[in-house]
Coordinates of C-alpha atoms in Angstrom, one line a residue:
X1 CA 62.8 -4.1 -44.5
X2 CA 59.6 -4.5 -46.5
X3 CA 59.9 -7.1 -49.2
X4 CA 59.6 -5.9 -52.8
X5 CA 56.0 -6.4 -54.1
X6 CA 55.9 -9.0 -56.8
X7 CA 52.8 -8.5 -59.0
X8 CA 53.3 -12.0 -60.6
X9 CA 52.9 -13.5 -57.1
X10 CA 49.3 -12.3 -56.9
X11 CA 48.4 -14.5 -59.8
X12 CA 49.3 -17.7 -58.0
X13 CA 47.8 -19.4 -54.9
X14 CA 50.1 -19.9 -52.0
X15 CA 50.8 -23.5 -51.4
X16 CA 53.2 -24.3 -48.5
X17 CA 55.0 -27.6 -47.8
X18 CA 57.6 -28.9 -45.4
X19 CA 60.2 -31.4 -46.7
X20 CA 63.6 -33.0 -46.0
X21 CA 66.4 -33.3 -48.5
X22 CA 69.4 -35.5 -48.6
X23 CA 70.9 -33.6 -45.6
X24 CA 67.9 -34.5 -43.4
X25 CA 67.2 -30.9 -42.6
X26 CA 63.5 -30.0 -42.4
X27 CA 62.7 -27.0 -44.7
X28 CA 59.6 -24.9 -45.3
X29 CA 58.9 -23.9 -48.8
X30 CA 56.3 -22.2 -51.0
X31 CA 55.4 -23.7 -54.4
X32 CA 55.6 -21.9 -57.7
X33 CA 54.3 -24.1 -60.5
X34 CA 56.1 -27.4 -60.1
X35 CA 59.0 -26.2 -57.9
X36 CA 59.6 -25.7 -54.2
X37 CA 61.2 -22.4 -53.1
X38 CA 62.5 -22.8 -49.5
X39 CA 62.7 -20.1 -46.8
X40 CA 65.9 -19.9 -44.7
X41 CA 66.7 -23.2 -42.9
X42 CA 65.4 -23.4 -39.4
X43 CA 62.2 -21.5 -40.1
X44 CA 59.1 -23.7 -39.6
X45 CA 55.7 -23.1 -41.1
X46 CA 54.3 -22.4 -37.7
X47 CA 56.9 -19.6 -37.2
X48 CA 55.5 -17.9 -40.3
X49 CA 51.9 -17.9 -38.8
X50 CA 50.6 -15.9 -35.9
X51 CA 49.4 -12.8 -37.7
X52 CA 46.9 -11.9 -40.5
X53 CA 49.0 -13.6 -43.1
X54 CA 51.5 -10.8 -43.7
X55 CA 54.4 -12.8 -42.5
X56 CA 53.6 -15.7 -44.7
X57 CA 53.2 -13.6 -47.8
X58 CA 56.4 -11.7 -47.1
X59 CA 58.3 -15.0 -46.7
X60 CA 56.8 -16.3 -50.0
X61 CA 57.8 -13.2 -52.0
X62 CA 61.3 -13.5 -50.7
X63 CA 61.6 -17.2 -51.3
X64 CA 60.3 -17.0 -54.8
X65 CA 63.3 -14.8 -55.8
X66 CA 65.6 -17.8 -55.1
X67 CA 66.1 -21.0 -57.2
X68 CA 63.5 -23.7 -56.8
X69 CA 63.9 -27.3 -55.7
X70 CA 62.6 -30.3 -57.7
X71 CA 60.1 -32.0 -55.4
X72 CA 61.1 -35.4 -56.8
X73 CA 64.4 -35.0 -55.0
X74 CA 63.0 -34.5 -51.5
X75 CA 60.6 -36.2 -49.1
X76 CA 57.5 -34.2 -48.4
X77 CA 56.4 -34.1 -44.8
X78 CA 53.1 -32.9 -43.3
X79 CA 52.9 -29.2 -44.0
X80 CA 52.9 -28.7 -40.2
X81 CA 55.1 -31.7 -39.2
X82 CA 54.1 -31.7 -35.5
X83 CA 50.9 -29.7 -34.8
X84 CA 50.3 -28.5 -31.3
X85 CA 47.0 -30.4 -31.4
X86 CA 44.7 -32.1 -33.8
X87 CA 40.9 -31.9 -33.3
X88 CA 38.8 -34.0 -35.6
X89 CA 35.1 -33.2 -36.0
X90 CA 32.2 -35.1 -37.5
X91 CA 30.6 -32.4 -39.6
X92 CA 29.2 -34.0 -42.8
X93 CA 25.5 -34.9 -42.4
X94 CA 25.5 -37.5 -45.2
X95 CA 28.2 -39.5 -43.5
X96 CA 26.5 -39.4 -40.1
X97 CA 23.0 -40.2 -41.5
X98 CA 24.1 -43.0 -43.9
X99 CA 26.5 -44.7 -41.4
X100 CA 23.9 -44.6 -38.7
X101 CA 21.0 -45.9 -40.9
X102 CA 23.1 -48.8 -42.2
X103 CA 23.2 -50.2 -38.7
X104 CA 19.6 -49.4 -37.8
X105 CA 20.2 -46.2 -35.9
X106 CA 18.9 -42.7 -36.2
X107 CA 21.2 -39.6 -35.7
X108 CA 21.0 -38.2 -32.2
X109 CA 19.2 -34.8 -32.4
X110 CA 22.1 -33.4 -30.3
X111 CA 24.3 -33.6 -33.4
X112 CA 22.3 -30.9 -35.1
X113 CA 22.6 -28.5 -32.1
X114 CA 26.3 -28.8 -31.4
X115 CA 29.4 -30.1 -33.3
X116 CA 31.4 -32.9 -31.9
X117 CA 35.1 -33.8 -32.1
X118 CA 37.9 -35.8 -30.5
X119 CA 41.6 -35.2 -30.1
X120 CA 44.0 -37.4 -32.1
X121 CA 47.7 -38.0 -32.0
X122 CA 50.1 -35.3 -33.4
X123 CA 53.0 -37.7 -33.0
X124 CA 51.4 -40.1 -35.5
X125 CA 51.0 -37.6 -38.4
X126 CA 52.4 -38.8 -41.7
X127 CA 53.2 -37.1 -45.0
X128 CA 51.1 -37.5 -48.1
X129 CA 53.2 -40.3 -49.6
X130 CA 54.4 -42.1 -46.5
X131 CA 53.5 -45.7 -45.9
X132 CA 50.8 -46.4 -43.4
X133 CA 51.0 -49.4 -41.1
X134 CA 47.8 -51.2 -40.0
X135 CA 47.1 -50.6 -36.3
X136 CA 48.4 -53.6 -34.3
X137 CA 45.8 -56.2 -33.9
X138 CA 43.3 -54.7 -36.4
X139 CA 41.5 -56.6 -39.1
X140 CA 39.2 -53.7 -40.1
X141 CA 41.5 -50.9 -41.2
X142 CA 39.9 -47.9 -42.9
X143 CA 40.7 -44.5 -44.4
X144 CA 38.6 -41.3 -43.9
X145 CA 38.5 -38.6 -46.6
X146 CA 38.6 -35.2 -44.9
X147 CA 39.8 -31.6 -45.1
X148 CA 41.5 -29.8 -42.2
X149 CA 41.9 -26.1 -41.4
X150 CA 45.2 -24.9 -40.1
X151 CA 44.9 -22.3 -37.4
X152 CA 47.0 -19.2 -38.1
X153 CA 46.4 -17.1 -35.0
X154 CA 45.8 -17.8 -31.4
X155 CA 42.2 -17.3 -30.3
X156 CA 39.8 -18.0 -27.4
X157 CA 36.0 -17.9 -27.2
X158 CA 35.8 -16.9 -30.8
X159 CA 32.6 -16.3 -32.7
X160 CA 32.1 -18.2 -36.0
X161 CA 32.8 -15.1 -38.0
X162 CA 35.9 -14.2 -36.0
X163 CA 37.1 -17.9 -36.2
X164 CA 37.2 -17.8 -40.0
X165 CA 39.8 -15.0 -39.8
X166 CA 42.1 -17.3 -37.7
X167 CA 42.4 -19.9 -40.6
X168 CA 45.9 -19.8 -42.3
X169 CA 45.0 -22.4 -44.8
X170 CA 43.6 -25.9 -45.5
X171 CA 45.1 -29.3 -46.0
X172 CA 43.9 -32.7 -47.3
X173 CA 43.6 -34.9 -44.2
X174 CA 43.1 -38.7 -43.7
X175 CA 42.2 -40.1 -40.3
X176 CA 43.2 -43.8 -40.6
X177 CA 40.9 -45.9 -38.4
X178 CA 41.0 -49.4 -36.9
X179 CA 37.2 -50.0 -36.8
X180 CA 37.3 -53.2 -34.8
X181 CA 39.5 -51.7 -32.1
X182 CA 37.4 -48.5 -32.1
X183 CA 34.2 -50.5 -31.6
X184 CA 35.6 -52.5 -28.7
X185 CA 37.1 -49.5 -26.9
X186 CA 34.0 -47.3 -27.2
X187 CA 31.9 -50.0 -25.3
X188 CA 33.7 -48.6 -22.3
X189 CA 32.5 -45.0 -22.9
X190 CA 35.9 -43.7 -23.8
X191 CA 37.8 -43.5 -26.9
X192 CA 38.3 -43.8 -29.8
X193 CA 41.9 -44.0 -28.5
X194 CA 43.8 -46.9 -30.1
X195 CA 41.1 -47.1 -32.8
X196 CA 42.5 -43.8 -34.2
X197 CA 45.9 -43.5 -32.6
X198 CA 48.3 -45.1 -35.1
X199 CA 48.3 -42.8 -38.1
X200 CA 46.9 -39.7 -39.7
X201 CA 48.1 -38.4 -43.1
X202 CA 48.0 -34.8 -44.5
X203 CA 49.4 -32.7 -47.3
X204 CA 51.1 -32.5 -49.7
X205 CA 50.6 -28.8 -49.1
X206 CA 48.7 -26.2 -47.2
X207 CA 46.6 -23.9 -49.5
X208 CA 45.8 -20.4 -48.4
X209 CA 42.1 -19.9 -47.6
X210 CA 40.8 -17.9 -50.5
X211 CA 42.2 -20.4 -53.0
X212 CA 40.1 -23.4 -51.8
X213 CA 37.0 -23.9 -54.0
X214 CA 33.9 -23.8 -51.8
X215 CA 32.5 -26.8 -53.7
X216 CA 35.8 -28.7 -53.9
X217 CA 35.4 -32.2 -55.1
X218 CA 36.6 -35.0 -52.8
X219 CA 37.4 -38.4 -54.1
X220 CA 39.1 -41.6 -53.0
X221 CA 40.2 -44.8 -54.6
X222 CA 41.7 -48.1 -53.4
X223 CA 44.1 -49.9 -55.8
X224 CA 42.7 -47.7 -58.6
X225 CA 39.0 -48.6 -57.9
X226 CA 36.8 -45.5 -57.2
X227 CA 35.5 -45.6 -53.7
X228 CA 34.5 -42.2 -52.4
X229 CA 33.0 -39.1 -54.2
X230 CA 31.8 -36.1 -52.3
X231 CA 32.0 -32.3 -52.1
X232 CA 33.3 -29.9 -49.4
X233 CA 30.2 -27.7 -49.6
X234 CA 28.1 -30.6 -48.1
X235 CA 29.4 -29.6 -44.7
X236 CA 26.6 -29.2 -42.1
X237 CA 28.9 -27.5 -39.6
X238 CA 31.2 -24.8 -41.1
X239 CA 34.8 -24.4 -40.3
X240 CA 34.0 -21.1 -38.6
X241 CA 31.5 -22.9 -36.3
X242 CA 33.9 -25.8 -35.7
X243 CA 36.7 -23.5 -34.7
X244 CA 34.5 -21.3 -32.5
X245 CA 33.3 -24.4 -30.7
X246 CA 36.9 -25.7 -30.4
X247 CA 38.0 -22.4 -28.9
X248 CA 35.2 -22.2 -26.3
X249 CA 36.7 -22.0 -22.8
X250 CA 40.2 -22.6 -24.1
X251 CA 42.6 -21.6 -26.9
X252 CA 43.3 -22.6 -30.5
X253 CA 47.0 -22.1 -31.4
X254 CA 49.0 -21.5 -34.6
X255 CA 49.5 -24.8 -36.3
X256 CA 46.5 -26.6 -34.7
X257 CA 44.6 -28.8 -37.2
X258 CA 40.8 -28.8 -37.2
X259 CA 39.5 -31.8 -39.2
X260 CA 36.1 -31.8 -40.9
X261 CA 35.4 -35.5 -40.3
X262 CA 34.5 -37.8 -43.1
X263 CA 32.7 -36.6 -46.2
X264 CA 29.7 -38.7 -47.3
X265 CA 30.8 -42.0 -48.9
X266 CA 34.3 -41.1 -47.5
X267 CA 35.2 -44.3 -45.7
X268 CA 35.0 -48.1 -46.0
X269 CA 32.9 -48.3 -42.8
X270 CA 30.1 -46.4 -44.5
X271 CA 30.5 -48.0 -48.0
X272 CA 30.6 -51.6 -46.7
X273 CA 27.6 -51.2 -44.5
X274 CA 25.5 -49.9 -47.5
X275 CA 26.9 -52.0 -50.3
X276 CA 28.4 -55.0 -48.5
X277 CA 31.8 -56.0 -47.3
X278 CA 32.5 -58.0 -50.5
X279 CA 32.2 -54.9 -52.6
X280 CA 34.2 -52.7 -50.2
X281 CA 36.6 -54.8 -48.1
X282 CA 38.7 -53.3 -45.4
X283 CA 42.3 -52.5 -46.2
X284 CA 45.1 -55.1 -46.1
X285 CA 48.9 -54.9 -46.6
X286 CA 49.7 -54.2 -50.2
X287 CA 46.7 -51.9 -50.8
X288 CA 47.2 -48.4 -52.1
X289 CA 44.9 -45.6 -51.1
X290 CA 44.6 -42.4 -53.1
X291 CA 42.6 -39.4 -51.7
X292 CA 42.2 -36.2 -53.7
X293 CA 40.6 -32.8 -53.0
X294 CA 40.4 -30.0 -55.6
X295 CA 43.2 -27.5 -54.8
X296 CA 44.7 -29.6 -52.1
X297 CA 46.5 -32.3 -54.1
X298 CA 46.5 -35.9 -53.2
X299 CA 47.5 -38.4 -50.5
X300 CA 48.8 -41.5 -52.2
X301 CA 49.8 -44.0 -49.5
X302 CA 50.7 -47.7 -49.5
X303 CA 49.3 -49.8 -46.7
X304 CA 51.8 -52.0 -44.9
X305 CA 51.8 -54.7 -42.3
X306 CA 51.5 -53.4 -38.7
X307 CA 53.5 -54.3 -35.6
X308 CA 52.6 -57.4 -33.6
X309 CA 50.5 -57.0 -30.4
X310 CA 52.5 -57.4 -27.2
X311 CA 50.4 -58.8 -24.4
X312 CA 50.0 -56.5 -21.4
X313 CA 50.0 -59.3 -18.8
X314 CA 51.4 -62.7 -18.7
X315 CA 49.0 -65.5 -19.0
X316 CA 48.2 -67.3 -15.7
X317 CA 49.9 -70.7 -15.4

């Protein structure tokens, strides 16, 4: 049955979230103004992907006919709670150049001829308001202000133009980073591994592609103090190019996240190397980090104490 067309629906961007209520059931819902309108229980956001967006739009039109839920009464999850994979790129030139120059290095020319990414941990994904624990053993804990594309359709060996049509939407994304652990691991020519493994945050919603401003502002603050200020249109590598590269010789799947990497000024590593560690100290328990991107809402997360480090081997007598 074809859902009734709702002309009012056309006037509003599609924002999709996942949440749990008092019953603990994970629900998928579309926003309308300040209310969440859930689709039938048991339907995940990934299950609404896989085509050109028709399935997502039909589900939204149906859900909007039902009563809405007050978001203050539920717990928001990542829009895709457990993505099949998360690839995180390094696509903003300002960040790469500034961070490199601050430690006396020049950007490798290879960066300008091909994008670069790493895989991070889908099991460590957090919602936009969830507490974030410092990585065990880290004393240089950092945020990274990013945007991620959500893959809507499976694809392989895509061109950049074709890759854009495989984007279901965009989310605000934060790659939490243990800079000291990252630096030690990468001396061994692998990683970042545990330097990036403990937590990523995204949400509070996925916004459909046409609604994201090309020049979306990107800001971050720590304990109310402004830290980062950038724009999405500063990307050197486009999402189409990143996704095309990610799909080369393999597949991207519905629900995969493709992170942009850090916007210029978008992390403490960069800010502290330019302006000094006293001006921009690394995060400690009790700090509160707020990241915002126009159209994508805000991540507002408290930083909490991490777990202790358990030795891997007993000390020799």
